[in-house]
Amino acid sequence: MFLEVLSNSYWLIDLSIGEILKRMKIQTEDDWIAYLKKKTENHKKWNRALLIGDDGAVISQKSHKRMVLCSDTLVEGIHFDLNHISWKDLGWKSLAVNLSDIAAMGATPLGSLLNISTPKKYFGDHLKDFLHGYLKLSSDHKVSLLGGDTTGSPHSLFISVTVLGEVSPKKIKTRSMANPGDLICVTGPLGDSHAGLVIQSFKNESLSEGEFREAIHLSHRREDIPSLSSVIKKSLLSAHYRPIPRVEEGIWLGRQSSVTSMMDLSDGLAKDLTRLCHSSEVRAQIDGQQIPISKALKAFAQDCKKNPLELALFGGEDYELLFTCKEKSFSSLQLRFQKKFKKSLFALGKILPSKKQGPLLEWLHLSPNILAPKPFEHF
Amino acid sequence: MFLEVLSNSYWLIDLSIGEILKRMKIQTEDDWIAYLKKKTENHKKWNRALLIGDDGAVISQKSHKRMVLCSDTLVEGIHFDLNHISWKDLGWKSLAVNLSDIAAMGATPLGSLLNISTPKKYFGDHLKDFLHGYLKLSSDHKVSLLGGDTTGSPHSLFISVTVLGEVSPKKIKTRSMANPGDLICVTGPLGDSHAGLVIQSFKNESLSEGEFREAIHLSHRREDIPSLSSVIKKSLLSAHYRPIPRVEEGIWLGRQSSVTSMMDLSDGLAKDLTRLCHSSEVRAQIDGQQIPISKALKAFAQDCKKNPLELALFGGEDYELLFTCKEKSFSSLQLRFQKKFKKSLFALGKILPSKKQGPLLEWLHLSPNILAPKPFEHF
């Protein structure tokens, strides 16, 4: 833990902060800690309830709230390839995937712990860029960096982030409370992130193992390279490399009594909705025509001669929220959401009662061959 | 996060628990999650306040308590070598180093998140053994496994553990509250862990890079191989590979008003006490004759023709608690500690007022050449 150094006015080594910031080469752990400390000075003011400690971070909780803990690891060569993703985007995304989990619980994020294991070759400006992206998103949501751990690594970069949030017990939306008759909704269009990954993998000659497997998996071939406008490309790449966690939307949806269950979309609608159905002991009927697809994805799919629904159902890493709500309340919910967030909610299906046998997901208006591929797994 | 699967009665894949436990080969992430779920069924009863959730774990806090968060990463090839440490010990130690941080805050541990990134070659019984050690220590302290993340890894094994605990705000012992006149105390003898590492590194032909550097660093040479009794060897090896976090002692010391500051000893007394002095803006005087050395370490040092104090000051990974207390209260504290825990507390020096210049640590009864080496750094 470097908590003690983020929180107190001393240094592990006998260098003044001036000296360290002058050098700022980040060649040792102490350089990195000093840099972190300097860059997070303003974080204390965000959560007055937080008291940052020594061997651990100490957090005071508001009365009648519950703490929520989420943690995810990103591994070089498995989840990302540094030939493709920029260090700033990687920093952003490391926090974003965890904020998305917090959002799915309807919770307000308070602080994060950053554990980073770095091969020596990445010391220096790379780590500064990483932190730039990480702290940009921290600032956007006023999530204090509370501490964490820095270590070396023999080969690959490993990033493990834990986020702590809080929520009123009655506002927690689990996956297990969807009821037959509820509508199935999402907070945004799906599939853009995977399209961004495919574009990037074609842009570069070398594919990471993970990306290669994923591209193969969805049957994209090198000759499919799309000749899209740069605006569309940028939009799809951004969806993949700088996903926006739906934090405010999650808090708002958590407060709505008409919302019955919620989770985030990290592994694709098909896989994640199956999880929700398992958990709630229900089935789901999805209308392929109602699945929201962005204009950018439509253009991309046209160029690739692909069905955009394939990407929307199996692509993953969308980080939109998937939730269910009472059918009679949807119109009002949609209106109020539109007013508050200046964007749409989408209803794409209905929860059905469970059956003893048969698939959990039923599809309307969807070609059966789209359903053939299986979602990609990072393991 | 695999939280959702630990907490709910469903599976990501369509296998019954019976089928999975029959196979129990842990070849996929789903096998691992199923195995985790089975093995942690009893964890829910330990902390009734805990409500385990979906995208995140949800924890209710007792009123007037504070939450404490600690997180540490262990990296293959940096912190451990699987040729030396057993998988069970590795599981134990991954949790132990974090419980030690929680103990140093005077907090009661509630639950842990386990993020593990595994090369394919380690799937199977290795992971079961890892979990055996991890859950043995979890049981000893009734610390629920709340969830975490499992991913693949291209080369090395990475383990990142986060522990959540709680403490009354008035019982928190920071590093910054030591006062001139306070005694400097530890909860047990120092240096055994490093001696265990050295024994192991001689026992095996191949040293990990980290161990090799550390052995070289403290000037042990291969011809120093000690011919110790197996009881002594076992005791020293155990101190290194299965350290006991001082959880109950930390909670008890946190409650004593005479205890002014506390931290755990992970990087050696010399380095950690320097940190405490920096934080409290004081100096420290240590009496070399008062530093507690076990009989086993004395025997080891004699065989190696080494001064055991060198290991006690710079060896690291002791995971005893370092604390300061009011001088007049020490006798009473020591008596009550002895009565409660059936073992001794040791006072080994005194806090001094700060000076503008000069070293933070002063040594009595210590040969100057012992102070020459610098502590080893994992980065």
mmCIF file of C-alpha atoms in Angstrom, chain A residues 1 3-4 8-14 27-30 32 49 51 53-61 65-79 98 100-102 104-105 111 113 115-118 120 123 127 146 148-158 160-162 164 167 172-176 209 213 262-264 266 271 274-276 278-281 360 377-379, chain B residues 1-4 8-14 27-30 32 49 51 53-61 65-79 98 100-102 104-105 111 113 115-118 120 123 127 146 148-158 160-162 164 167 172-176 209 213 262-264 271 274-276 278-281 360 377-379:
data_model
loop_
_atom_site.group_PDB
_atom_site.id
_atom_site.type_symbol
_atom_site.label_atom_id
_atom_site.label_comp_id
_atom_site.label_asym_id
_atom_site.label_seq_id
_atom_site.Cartn_x
_atom_site.Cartn_y
_atom_site.Cartn_z
ATOM 1 C CA MET A 1 0.000 0.000 0.000
ATOM 2 C CA LEU A 3 -1.697 4.912 1.160
ATOM 3 C CA GLU A 4 0.534 6.353 3.809
ATOM 4 C CA ASN A 8 0.692 12.323 4.934
ATOM 5 C CA SER A 9 3.254 14.999 4.518
ATOM 6 C CA TYR A 10 6.328 12.818 4.498
ATOM 7 C CA TRP A 11 8.339 10.794 2.048
ATOM 8 C CA LEU A 12 9.740 7.331 2.104
ATOM 9 C CA ILE A 13 12.971 8.708 0.815
ATOM 10 C CA ASP A 14 14.846 11.835 1.735
ATOM 11 C CA GLN A 27 12.131 5.631 -12.459
ATOM 12 C CA THR A 28 11.490 4.293 -8.975
ATOM 13 C CA GLU A 29 8.482 3.508 -6.847
ATOM 14 C CA ASP A 30 9.198 6.589 -4.755
ATOM 15 C CA TRP A 32 5.730 7.289 -8.775
ATOM 16 C CA ALA A 49 -16.241 12.138 4.917
ATOM 17 C CA LEU A 51 -10.141 10.281 6.180
ATOM 18 C CA GLY A 53 -4.989 6.651 6.557
ATOM 19 C CA ASP A 54 -1.813 4.770 7.024
ATOM 20 C CA ASP A 55 -1.674 1.043 6.385
ATOM 21 C CA GLY A 56 -5.245 1.397 5.128
ATOM 22 C CA ALA A 57 -7.616 4.091 3.903
ATOM 23 C CA VAL A 58 -10.290 5.041 6.441
ATOM 24 C CA ILE A 59 -13.703 6.064 5.172
ATOM 25 C CA SER A 60 -16.672 7.275 7.145
ATOM 26 C CA GLN A 61 -20.019 6.218 5.809
ATOM 27 C CA LYS A 65 -26.089 3.940 3.637
ATOM 28 C CA ARG A 66 -24.447 0.725 2.514
ATOM 29 C CA MET A 67 -20.949 0.384 1.148
ATOM 30 C CA VAL A 68 -20.492 -1.172 -2.296
ATOM 31 C CA LEU A 69 -17.173 -2.728 -3.381
ATOM 32 C CA CYS A 70 -16.182 -3.570 -6.971
ATOM 33 C CA SER A 71 -12.848 -4.827 -8.311
ATOM 34 C CA ASP A 72 -11.537 -5.692 -11.771
ATOM 35 C CA THR A 73 -8.151 -6.553 -13.240
ATOM 36 C CA LEU A 74 -6.882 -5.584 -16.709
ATOM 37 C CA VAL A 75 -3.978 -7.635 -18.053
ATOM 38 C CA GLU A 76 -1.627 -6.711 -20.909
ATOM 39 C CA GLY A 77 -1.904 -9.286 -23.686
ATOM 40 C CA ILE A 78 -5.304 -10.448 -22.439
ATOM 41 C CA HIS A 79 -7.471 -7.346 -22.099
ATOM 42 C CA ASN A 98 -15.147 -0.422 -12.182
ATOM 43 C CA SER A 100 -19.633 0.937 -14.459
ATOM 44 C CA ASP A 101 -20.062 -1.837 -11.857
ATOM 45 C CA ILE A 102 -20.730 0.749 -9.143
ATOM 46 C CA ALA A 104 -25.041 -0.867 -11.963
ATOM 47 C CA MET A 105 -25.635 -1.065 -8.216
ATOM 48 C CA GLY A 111 -12.933 6.429 -3.855
ATOM 49 C CA LEU A 113 -7.568 1.887 -4.903
ATOM 50 C CA ASN A 115 -2.792 -1.573 -7.776
ATOM 51 C CA ILE A 116 -0.372 -1.445 -10.682
ATOM 52 C CA SER A 117 2.407 -3.919 -11.485
ATOM 53 C CA THR A 118 4.782 -2.489 -14.073
ATOM 54 C CA LYS A 120 10.670 -1.563 -15.941
ATOM 55 C CA PHE A 123 8.572 3.514 -16.264
ATOM 56 C CA LEU A 127 2.897 6.002 -16.148
ATOM 57 C CA LEU A 146 -7.330 6.603 -1.828
ATOM 58 C CA GLY A 148 -3.251 1.098 -3.630
ATOM 59 C CA ASP A 149 -0.031 -0.712 -4.360
ATOM 60 C CA THR A 150 2.814 -0.351 -6.847
ATOM 61 C CA THR A 151 5.046 -3.298 -7.695
ATOM 62 C CA GLY A 152 7.314 -4.443 -10.472
ATOM 63 C CA SER A 153 6.353 -7.103 -12.995
ATOM 64 C CA PRO A 154 8.658 -9.414 -14.961
ATOM 65 C CA HIS A 155 6.811 -9.304 -18.321
ATOM 66 C CA SER A 156 3.358 -7.742 -18.536
ATOM 67 C CA LEU A 157 1.501 -4.764 -17.120
ATOM 68 C CA PHE A 158 -1.228 -5.632 -14.609
ATOM 69 C CA SER A 160 -6.190 -4.056 -10.546
ATOM 70 C CA VAL A 161 -8.643 -1.363 -9.475
ATOM 71 C CA THR A 162 -11.069 -1.470 -6.558
ATOM 72 C CA LEU A 164 -15.819 1.877 -3.078
ATOM 73 C CA VAL A 167 -25.985 3.544 -1.656
ATOM 74 C CA ILE A 172 -29.897 -1.091 -4.480
ATOM 75 C CA LYS A 173 -30.927 -2.779 -7.712
ATOM 76 C CA THR A 174 -29.808 -6.397 -7.856
ATOM 77 C CA ARG A 175 -30.006 -8.778 -10.798
ATOM 78 C CA SER A 176 -32.457 -11.013 -9.035
ATOM 79 C CA GLU A 209 -3.685 -12.564 -28.993
ATOM 80 C CA ARG A 213 -9.075 -14.358 -31.129
ATOM 81 C CA MET A 262 -30.077 -3.640 -13.016
ATOM 82 C CA MET A 263 -26.584 -4.664 -14.160
ATOM 83 C CA ASP A 264 -23.942 -3.326 -16.520
ATOM 84 C CA SER A 266 -19.667 -5.793 -20.065
ATOM 85 C CA LYS A 271 -24.481 -13.201 -22.104
ATOM 86 C CA THR A 274 -28.762 -14.611 -19.565
ATOM 87 C CA ARG A 275 -27.122 -13.883 -16.201
ATOM 88 C CA LEU A 276 -29.960 -11.579 -15.202
ATOM 89 C CA HIS A 278 -30.677 -16.917 -14.188
ATOM 90 C CA SER A 279 -30.525 -14.671 -11.175
ATOM 91 C CA SER A 280 -34.183 -13.609 -11.320
ATOM 92 C CA GLU A 281 -35.357 -17.105 -12.339
ATOM 93 C CA LEU A 360 -33.630 -18.523 -21.302
ATOM 94 C CA GLU A 377 -14.228 -14.946 -22.750
ATOM 95 C CA HIS A 378 -11.199 -13.299 -21.154
ATOM 96 C CA PHE A 379 -9.698 -16.234 -19.262
ATOM 97 C CA MET B 1 -16.071 -9.371 -10.785
ATOM 98 C CA PHE B 2 -17.293 -12.851 -9.969
ATOM 99 C CA LEU B 3 -19.352 -11.462 -7.114
ATOM 100 C CA GLU B 4 -22.633 -12.286 -8.723
ATOM 101 C CA ASN B 8 -26.619 -16.013 -6.060
ATOM 102 C CA SER B 9 -27.951 -19.428 -6.841
ATOM 103 C CA TYR B 10 -27.250 -19.425 -10.547
ATOM 104 C CA TRP B 11 -24.415 -20.256 -12.877
ATOM 105 C CA LEU B 12 -22.882 -18.495 -15.781
ATOM 106 C CA ILE B 13 -22.900 -21.735 -17.655
ATOM 107 C CA ASP B 14 -25.483 -24.449 -17.840
ATOM 108 C CA GLN B 27 -9.877 -25.627 -16.438
ATOM 109 C CA THR B 28 -12.114 -22.652 -17.110
ATOM 110 C CA GLU B 29 -13.154 -19.526 -15.261
ATOM 111 C CA ASP B 30 -16.570 -21.053 -14.681
ATOM 112 C CA TRP B 32 -13.049 -21.773 -10.747
ATOM 113 C CA ALA B 49 -24.259 -7.417 8.292
ATOM 114 C CA LEU B 51 -25.184 -8.531 1.959
ATOM 115 C CA GLY B 53 -24.383 -8.403 -4.276
ATOM 116 C CA ASP B 54 -24.280 -8.415 -8.000
ATOM 117 C CA ASP B 55 -21.891 -6.161 -9.849
ATOM 118 C CA GLY B 56 -20.509 -5.247 -6.444
ATOM 119 C CA ALA B 57 -20.494 -6.540 -2.876
ATOM 120 C CA VAL B 58 -22.780 -4.609 -0.522
ATOM 121 C CA ILE B 59 -21.758 -4.249 3.097
ATOM 122 C CA SER B 60 -23.641 -2.633 5.934
ATOM 123 C CA GLN B 61 -21.502 -0.878 8.480
ATOM 124 C CA LYS B 65 -17.678 2.703 12.878
ATOM 125 C CA ARG B 66 -15.324 3.593 10.061
ATOM 126 C CA MET B 67 -14.482 1.392 7.093
ATOM 127 C CA VAL B 68 -10.817 0.562 6.471
ATOM 128 C CA LEU B 69 -9.561 -0.551 3.035
ATOM 129 C CA CYS B 70 -6.205 -2.229 2.319
ATOM 130 C CA SER B 71 -4.884 -3.663 -0.935
ATOM 131 C CA ASP B 72 -1.661 -5.436 -1.938
ATOM 132 C CA THR B 73 -0.433 -7.244 -5.033
ATOM 133 C CA LEU B 74 1.878 -10.282 -5.076
ATOM 134 C CA VAL B 75 3.661 -10.956 -8.370
ATOM 135 C CA GLU B 76 5.336 -14.188 -9.475
ATOM 136 C CA GLY B 77 9.029 -13.594 -10.080
ATOM 137 C CA ILE B 78 9.002 -10.460 -7.941
ATOM 138 C CA HIS B 79 7.448 -11.398 -4.603
ATOM 139 C CA ASN B 98 -3.480 -7.555 3.829
ATOM 140 C CA SER B 100 -1.621 -7.387 8.684
ATOM 141 C CA ASP B 101 -2.380 -3.919 7.276
ATOM 142 C CA ILE B 102 -5.907 -4.080 8.697
ATOM 143 C CA ALA B 104 -2.110 -2.169 12.028
ATOM 144 C CA MET B 105 -5.142 0.132 11.848
ATOM 145 C CA GLY B 111 -14.325 -9.404 4.031
ATOM 146 C CA LEU B 113 -11.865 -9.394 -2.653
ATOM 147 C CA ASN B 115 -8.306 -10.752 -7.981
ATOM 148 C CA ILE B 116 -6.222 -13.493 -9.538
ATOM 149 C CA SER B 117 -4.663 -13.535 -13.024
ATOM 150 C CA THR B 118 -3.485 -17.026 -13.927
ATOM 151 C CA LYS B 120 -3.141 -21.560 -18.208
ATOM 152 C CA PHE B 123 -5.121 -24.252 -13.860
ATOM 153 C CA LEU B 127 -5.726 -23.144 -7.800
ATOM 154 C CA LEU B 146 -16.908 -11.324 -0.996
ATOM 155 C CA GLY B 148 -13.157 -10.368 -6.920
ATOM 156 C CA ASP B 149 -12.043 -11.059 -10.452
ATOM 157 C CA THR B 150 -10.464 -13.968 -12.316
ATOM 158 C CA THR B 151 -8.563 -13.417 -15.555
ATOM 159 C CA GLY B 152 -5.929 -15.135 -17.623
ATOM 160 C CA SER B 153 -2.304 -14.011 -17.721
ATOM 161 C CA PRO B 154 0.220 -14.490 -20.544
ATOM 162 C CA HIS B 155 3.276 -15.309 -18.374
ATOM 163 C CA SER B 156 3.157 -14.803 -14.623
ATOM 164 C CA LEU B 157 0.693 -15.273 -11.783
ATOM 165 C CA PHE B 158 -0.647 -12.049 -10.263
ATOM 166 C CA SER B 160 -4.251 -8.667 -5.882
ATOM 167 C CA VAL B 161 -6.186 -8.813 -2.619
ATOM 168 C CA THR B 162 -8.302 -6.066 -1.049
ATOM 169 C CA LEU B 164 -12.304 -4.332 4.111
ATOM 170 C CA VAL B 167 -12.984 0.310 13.410
ATOM 171 C CA ILE B 172 -7.722 4.147 14.881
ATOM 172 C CA LYS B 173 -3.985 4.256 15.417
ATOM 173 C CA THR B 174 -2.194 6.191 12.707
ATOM 174 C CA ARG B 175 1.545 6.506 12.171
ATOM 175 C CA SER B 176 1.489 10.186 12.879
ATOM 176 C CA GLU B 209 15.494 -13.055 -9.303
ATOM 177 C CA ARG B 213 18.975 -10.115 -5.254
ATOM 178 C CA MET B 262 0.860 1.783 15.122
ATOM 179 C CA MET B 263 1.897 0.203 11.805
ATOM 180 C CA ASP B 264 2.883 -3.247 10.580
ATOM 181 C CA LYS B 271 12.692 1.266 7.042
ATOM 182 C CA THR B 274 11.810 5.669 9.603
ATOM 183 C CA ARG B 275 8.354 5.986 8.024
ATOM 184 C CA LEU B 276 6.705 6.283 11.436
ATOM 185 C CA HIS B 278 8.640 10.925 9.253
ATOM 186 C CA SER B 279 4.912 10.765 9.771
ATOM 187 C CA SER B 280 4.980 11.775 13.432
ATOM 188 C CA GLU B 281 7.772 14.341 12.867
ATOM 189 C CA LEU B 360 15.920 10.014 12.082
ATOM 190 C CA GLU B 377 12.769 -2.953 -2.459
ATOM 191 C CA HIS B 378 10.173 -4.824 -4.492
ATOM 192 C CA PHE B 379 9.843 -2.547 -7.525
#
